[in-house]
């Protein structure tokens, strides 16, 4: 999940992508040992920094029947952090409404089946009460937030 940004060619083709990227994969069960292999491909035409791999985690995947959310900080100043857990492939929609019910921001992503971390931008919004609705097509949850 999220191993490529170009699924047709099975490559990561963003030359200037400088942020950490989270990827996950379900591993085969019933094995005593497992090896991880990373295949890199390049050409002689351009010199770039390369790739960094950090914080490999192996754990038993446990999902409840209900999505789980962690939303913080509240009150929020500029960036709201959201950690959510949904079934693999779920289309997650986040909508932020102001106190009178107008949609002011929205954000969508496809769930990995692992805890997904999202940052919701509050820059430029006035101080006040906001409502954040998160849904994955099956379940939804509403949070009251203060800026």
CSV table of C-alpha atoms in Angstrom, one decimal:
chain,number,residue,atom,x,y,z
A,1,UNK,CA,0.0,0.0,0.0
A,2,UNK,CA,1.5,3.3,-1.0
A,3,UNK,CA,4.7,1.8,-2.3
A,4,UNK,CA,4.4,3.6,-5.6
A,5,UNK,CA,3.0,6.9,-6.8
A,6,UNK,CA,3.0,5.6,-10.3
A,7,UNK,CA,1.1,2.3,-10.1
A,8,UNK,CA,1.3,1.6,-13.8
A,9,UNK,CA,5.1,1.6,-13.9
A,10,UNK,CA,5.5,0.4,-10.3
A,11,UNK,CA,7.8,3.2,-9.5
A,12,UNK,CA,8.2,6.2,-7.2
A,13,UNK,CA,8.7,8.9,-9.8
A,14,UNK,CA,8.7,12.2,-7.8
A,15,UNK,CA,12.3,13.4,-8.1
A,16,UNK,CA,12.0,16.2,-5.6
A,17,UNK,CA,9.9,14.5,-2.9
A,18,UNK,CA,11.8,15.4,0.3
A,19,UNK,CA,9.3,14.3,2.9
A,20,UNK,CA,9.1,11.0,4.7
A,21,UNK,CA,6.5,8.6,3.1
A,22,UNK,CA,4.7,5.9,5.0
A,23,UNK,CA,4.0,2.6,3.3
A,24,UNK,CA,2.6,-0.7,4.5
A,25,UNK,CA,2.2,-4.2,3.3
A,26,UNK,CA,0.5,-7.3,4.7
A,27,UNK,CA,3.0,-10.0,5.2
A,28,UNK,CA,2.5,-13.7,4.6
A,29,UNK,CA,1.5,-15.7,7.7
A,30,UNK,CA,2.9,-18.9,9.1
A,31,UNK,CA,6.6,-18.2,8.4
A,32,UNK,CA,9.4,-18.5,10.9
A,33,UNK,CA,11.6,-16.0,9.2
A,34,UNK,CA,11.2,-13.2,6.6
A,35,UNK,CA,13.6,-11.1,4.5
A,36,UNK,CA,13.0,-7.6,3.3
A,37,UNK,CA,14.3,-6.5,0.0
A,38,UNK,CA,14.3,-3.1,-1.6
A,39,UNK,CA,14.9,-2.7,-5.3
A,40,UNK,CA,16.2,0.7,-6.5
A,41,UNK,CA,16.5,1.8,-10.1
A,42,UNK,CA,18.1,4.9,-11.6
A,43,UNK,CA,19.9,6.2,-14.6
A,44,UNK,CA,23.2,8.1,-15.1
A,45,UNK,CA,21.4,11.3,-16.3
A,46,UNK,CA,20.6,13.0,-13.0
A,47,UNK,CA,22.3,13.1,-9.6
A,48,UNK,CA,19.9,13.1,-6.6
A,49,UNK,CA,20.2,12.4,-2.9
A,50,UNK,CA,18.8,8.9,-3.1
A,51,UNK,CA,16.5,7.1,-0.7
A,52,UNK,CA,16.3,6.7,3.1
A,53,UNK,CA,14.5,3.9,4.9
A,54,UNK,CA,13.8,4.3,8.5
A,55,UNK,CA,11.6,2.8,11.3
A,56,UNK,CA,10.6,-0.5,9.9
A,57,UNK,CA,7.9,-2.0,12.1
A,58,UNK,CA,6.4,-5.5,12.0
A,59,UNK,CA,3.3,-6.1,14.0
A,60,UNK,CA,0.2,-8.2,14.1
A,61,UNK,CA,-2.6,-6.3,12.3
A,62,UNK,CA,-5.6,-5.8,14.5
A,63,UNK,CA,-8.6,-3.9,13.3
A,64,UNK,CA,-11.8,-3.4,15.2
A,65,UNK,CA,-15.1,-3.3,13.4
A,66,UNK,CA,-15.3,0.4,14.1
A,67,UNK,CA,-12.8,3.0,12.8
A,68,UNK,CA,-10.8,4.7,15.6
A,69,UNK,CA,-9.7,8.3,15.6
A,70,UNK,CA,-7.3,10.5,17.6
A,71,UNK,CA,-7.7,14.2,17.0
A,72,UNK,CA,-5.3,16.8,18.7
A,73,UNK,CA,-4.6,19.4,19.8
A,74,UNK,CA,-7.9,20.9,20.8
A,75,UNK,CA,-7.9,23.9,20.9
A,76,UNK,CA,-5.9,24.0,17.7
A,77,UNK,CA,-3.6,26.8,16.7
A,78,UNK,CA,-2.6,26.1,13.1
A,79,UNK,CA,-2.3,22.4,12.4
A,80,UNK,CA,-4.7,19.7,13.6
A,81,UNK,CA,-3.2,16.2,13.7
A,82,UNK,CA,-5.5,13.2,13.1
A,83,UNK,CA,-4.6,9.6,13.5
A,84,UNK,CA,-7.3,7.2,12.2
A,85,UNK,CA,-7.7,3.5,11.6
A,86,UNK,CA,-9.9,2.2,8.9
A,87,UNK,CA,-10.1,-0.9,6.8
A,88,UNK,CA,-7.6,-1.2,3.9
A,89,UNK,CA,-8.8,0.7,0.8
A,90,UNK,CA,-11.5,2.7,2.6
A,91,UNK,CA,-12.0,6.2,1.1
A,92,UNK,CA,-11.8,8.5,4.1
A,93,UNK,CA,-13.4,11.9,3.8
A,94,UNK,CA,-12.7,14.8,6.3
A,95,UNK,CA,-14.8,17.9,6.2
A,96,UNK,CA,-14.4,21.0,8.3
A,97,UNK,CA,-17.4,23.3,8.9
A,98,UNK,CA,-17.5,26.7,10.6
A,99,UNK,CA,-20.0,27.4,13.4
A,100,UNK,CA,-22.8,28.3,11.0
A,101,UNK,CA,-22.4,25.1,9.0
A,102,UNK,CA,-20.4,26.3,6.0
A,103,UNK,CA,-17.8,23.9,4.6
A,104,UNK,CA,-14.4,25.6,4.9
A,105,UNK,CA,-12.0,22.8,4.2
A,106,UNK,CA,-12.0,19.2,3.1
A,107,UNK,CA,-9.4,16.4,2.8
A,108,UNK,CA,-9.6,12.9,1.4
A,109,UNK,CA,-7.3,9.8,1.5
A,110,UNK,CA,-7.4,6.1,1.0
A,111,UNK,CA,-6.8,4.1,4.2
A,112,UNK,CA,-3.8,1.8,4.5
A,113,UNK,CA,-5.3,-0.5,7.1
A,114,UNK,CA,-2.6,0.8,9.5
A,115,UNK,CA,-2.9,4.0,11.6
A,116,UNK,CA,-3.0,6.8,9.0
A,117,UNK,CA,-1.7,10.2,10.2
A,118,UNK,CA,-3.1,13.4,8.6
A,119,UNK,CA,-2.5,17.0,9.2
A,120,UNK,CA,-5.4,19.4,8.8
A,121,UNK,CA,-4.5,23.0,8.0
A,122,UNK,CA,-6.2,25.7,10.1
A,123,UNK,CA,-3.9,28.5,8.8
A,124,UNK,CA,-5.9,31.5,7.8
A,125,UNK,CA,-9.1,30.5,9.7
A,126,UNK,CA,-10.7,32.8,12.2
A,127,UNK,CA,-10.8,32.0,15.9
A,128,UNK,CA,-14.0,30.2,16.8
A,129,UNK,CA,-15.8,26.9,16.9
A,130,UNK,CA,-15.5,24.4,14.1
A,131,UNK,CA,-17.0,21.0,13.4
A,132,UNK,CA,-14.9,18.2,11.9
A,133,UNK,CA,-16.7,15.3,10.3
A,134,UNK,CA,-14.7,12.2,9.4
A,135,UNK,CA,-16.3,9.3,7.5
A,136,UNK,CA,-15.1,6.2,5.6
A,137,UNK,CA,-18.4,5.4,3.8
A,138,UNK,CA,-19.5,3.0,6.5
A,139,UNK,CA,-18.9,4.9,9.8
A,140,UNK,CA,-18.5,8.6,10.7
A,141,UNK,CA,-17.6,10.6,13.7
A,142,UNK,CA,-18.0,14.3,14.5
A,143,UNK,CA,-15.5,16.4,16.6
A,144,UNK,CA,-16.1,19.9,18.0
A,145,UNK,CA,-12.9,21.9,17.7
A,146,UNK,CA,-11.9,25.3,18.9
A,147,UNK,CA,-9.3,27.6,17.3
